[in-house]
Amino acid sequence: MTGLCLAGGGAAIKIATAGFVLSWVHTIEHTRWSERWEIRPEGLVVAEAAIETSGAGMDPPDGARLEDGRYVWTPSVPPISELVLRRAPEAGDWTLCAAGACRTIAAWLTADADPVRLSPADGACAPPPD
């Protein structure tokens, strides 16, 4: 089964999933931004992005549509082999939803894990040399 490797802070876990949702709160506008990612043979692919409102540095692109009070669109970006997240206490934590569970990165790994690396996982996950 396809999986997601989540690694950082000397720890690594594999989550059995074919996709995940990553969300966070914009530090200036204090509104939620979310991205739905798929794990494909060619890498991680962002399939959909959504924001609750527009504002500083987060205007919806052309082609975005309003659905249930959110601007939703399909980003046009190539697959990536790894997604690196940086974390800072003053910015709040990322939320990762996968395999039926939604948790902060601190709950998936550790509170001090920074940077955090997300990548496709076919086998076991190993912590990166942070």
JSON list of N, CA and C in Angstrom, two decimals, residues 53-55 58-64 71:
[
{"chain": "A", "resi": 53, "resn": "THR", "atom": "N", "xyz": [-10.79, 33.06, 2.90]},
{"chain": "A", "resi": 53, "resn": "THR", "atom": "CA", "xyz": [-10.98, 34.44, 2.45]},
{"chain": "A", "resi": 53, "resn": "THR", "atom": "C", "xyz": [-9.68, 34.92, 1.83]},
{"chain": "A", "resi": 54, "resn": "SER", "atom": "N", "xyz": [-9.75, 35.96, 1.04]},
{"chain": "A", "resi": 54, "resn": "SER", "atom": "CA", "xyz": [-8.53, 36.50, 0.46]},
{"chain": "A", "resi": 54, "resn": "SER", "atom": "C", "xyz": [-7.94, 37.53, 1.41]},
{"chain": "A", "resi": 55, "resn": "GLY", "atom": "N", "xyz": [-6.67, 37.86, 1.19]},
{"chain": "A", "resi": 55, "resn": "GLY", "atom": "CA", "xyz": [-6.00, 38.83, 2.04]},
{"chain": "A", "resi": 55, "resn": "GLY", "atom": "C", "xyz": [-4.53, 38.88, 1.73]},
{"chain": "A", "resi": 58, "resn": "MET", "atom": "N", "xyz": [-2.48, 36.07, -0.05]},
{"chain": "A", "resi": 58, "resn": "MET", "atom": "CA", "xyz": [-3.24, 34.84, -0.22]},
{"chain": "A", "resi": 58, "resn": "MET", "atom": "C", "xyz": [-4.51, 35.03, -1.04]},
{"chain": "A", "resi": 59, "resn": "ASP", "atom": "N", "xyz": [-4.37, 35.74, -2.14]},
{"chain": "A", "resi": 59, "resn": "ASP", "atom": "CA", "xyz": [-5.50, 35.91, -3.04]},
{"chain": "A", "resi": 59, "resn": "ASP", "atom": "C", "xyz": [-5.72, 34.65, -3.86]},
{"chain": "A", "resi": 60, "resn": "PRO", "atom": "N", "xyz": [-6.97, 34.26, -4.05]},
{"chain": "A", "resi": 60, "resn": "PRO", "atom": "CA", "xyz": [-7.23, 33.07, -4.87]},
{"chain": "A", "resi": 60, "resn": "PRO", "atom": "C", "xyz": [-6.84, 33.36, -6.32]},
{"chain": "A", "resi": 61, "resn": "PRO", "atom": "N", "xyz": [-6.31, 32.37, -7.02]},
{"chain": "A", "resi": 61, "resn": "PRO", "atom": "CA", "xyz": [-5.89, 32.58, -8.41]},
{"chain": "A", "resi": 61, "resn": "PRO", "atom": "C", "xyz": [-7.09, 32.61, -9.36]},
{"chain": "A", "resi": 62, "resn": "ASP", "atom": "N", "xyz": [-6.83, 33.01, -10.59]},
{"chain": "A", "resi": 62, "resn": "ASP", "atom": "CA", "xyz": [-7.86, 32.93, -11.62]},
{"chain": "A", "resi": 62, "resn": "ASP", "atom": "C", "xyz": [-8.34, 31.49, -11.72]},
{"chain": "A", "resi": 63, "resn": "GLY", "atom": "N", "xyz": [-9.62, 31.32, -11.88]},
{"chain": "A", "resi": 63, "resn": "GLY", "atom": "CA", "xyz": [-10.18, 29.98, -11.98]},
{"chain": "A", "resi": 63, "resn": "GLY", "atom": "C", "xyz": [-10.66, 29.41, -10.66]},
{"chain": "A", "resi": 64, "resn": "ALA", "atom": "N", "xyz": [-10.37, 30.10, -9.54]},
{"chain": "A", "resi": 64, "resn": "ALA", "atom": "CA", "xyz": [-10.87, 29.63, -8.24]},
{"chain": "A", "resi": 64, "resn": "ALA", "atom": "C", "xyz": [-12.38, 29.80, -8.21]},
{"chain": "A", "resi": 71, "resn": "TYR", "atom": "N", "xyz": [-12.73, 29.64, -1.18]},
{"chain": "A", "resi": 71, "resn": "TYR", "atom": "CA", "xyz": [-12.25, 29.66, -2.55]},
{"chain": "A", "resi": 71, "resn": "TYR", "atom": "C", "xyz": [-11.45, 28.38, -2.77]}
]
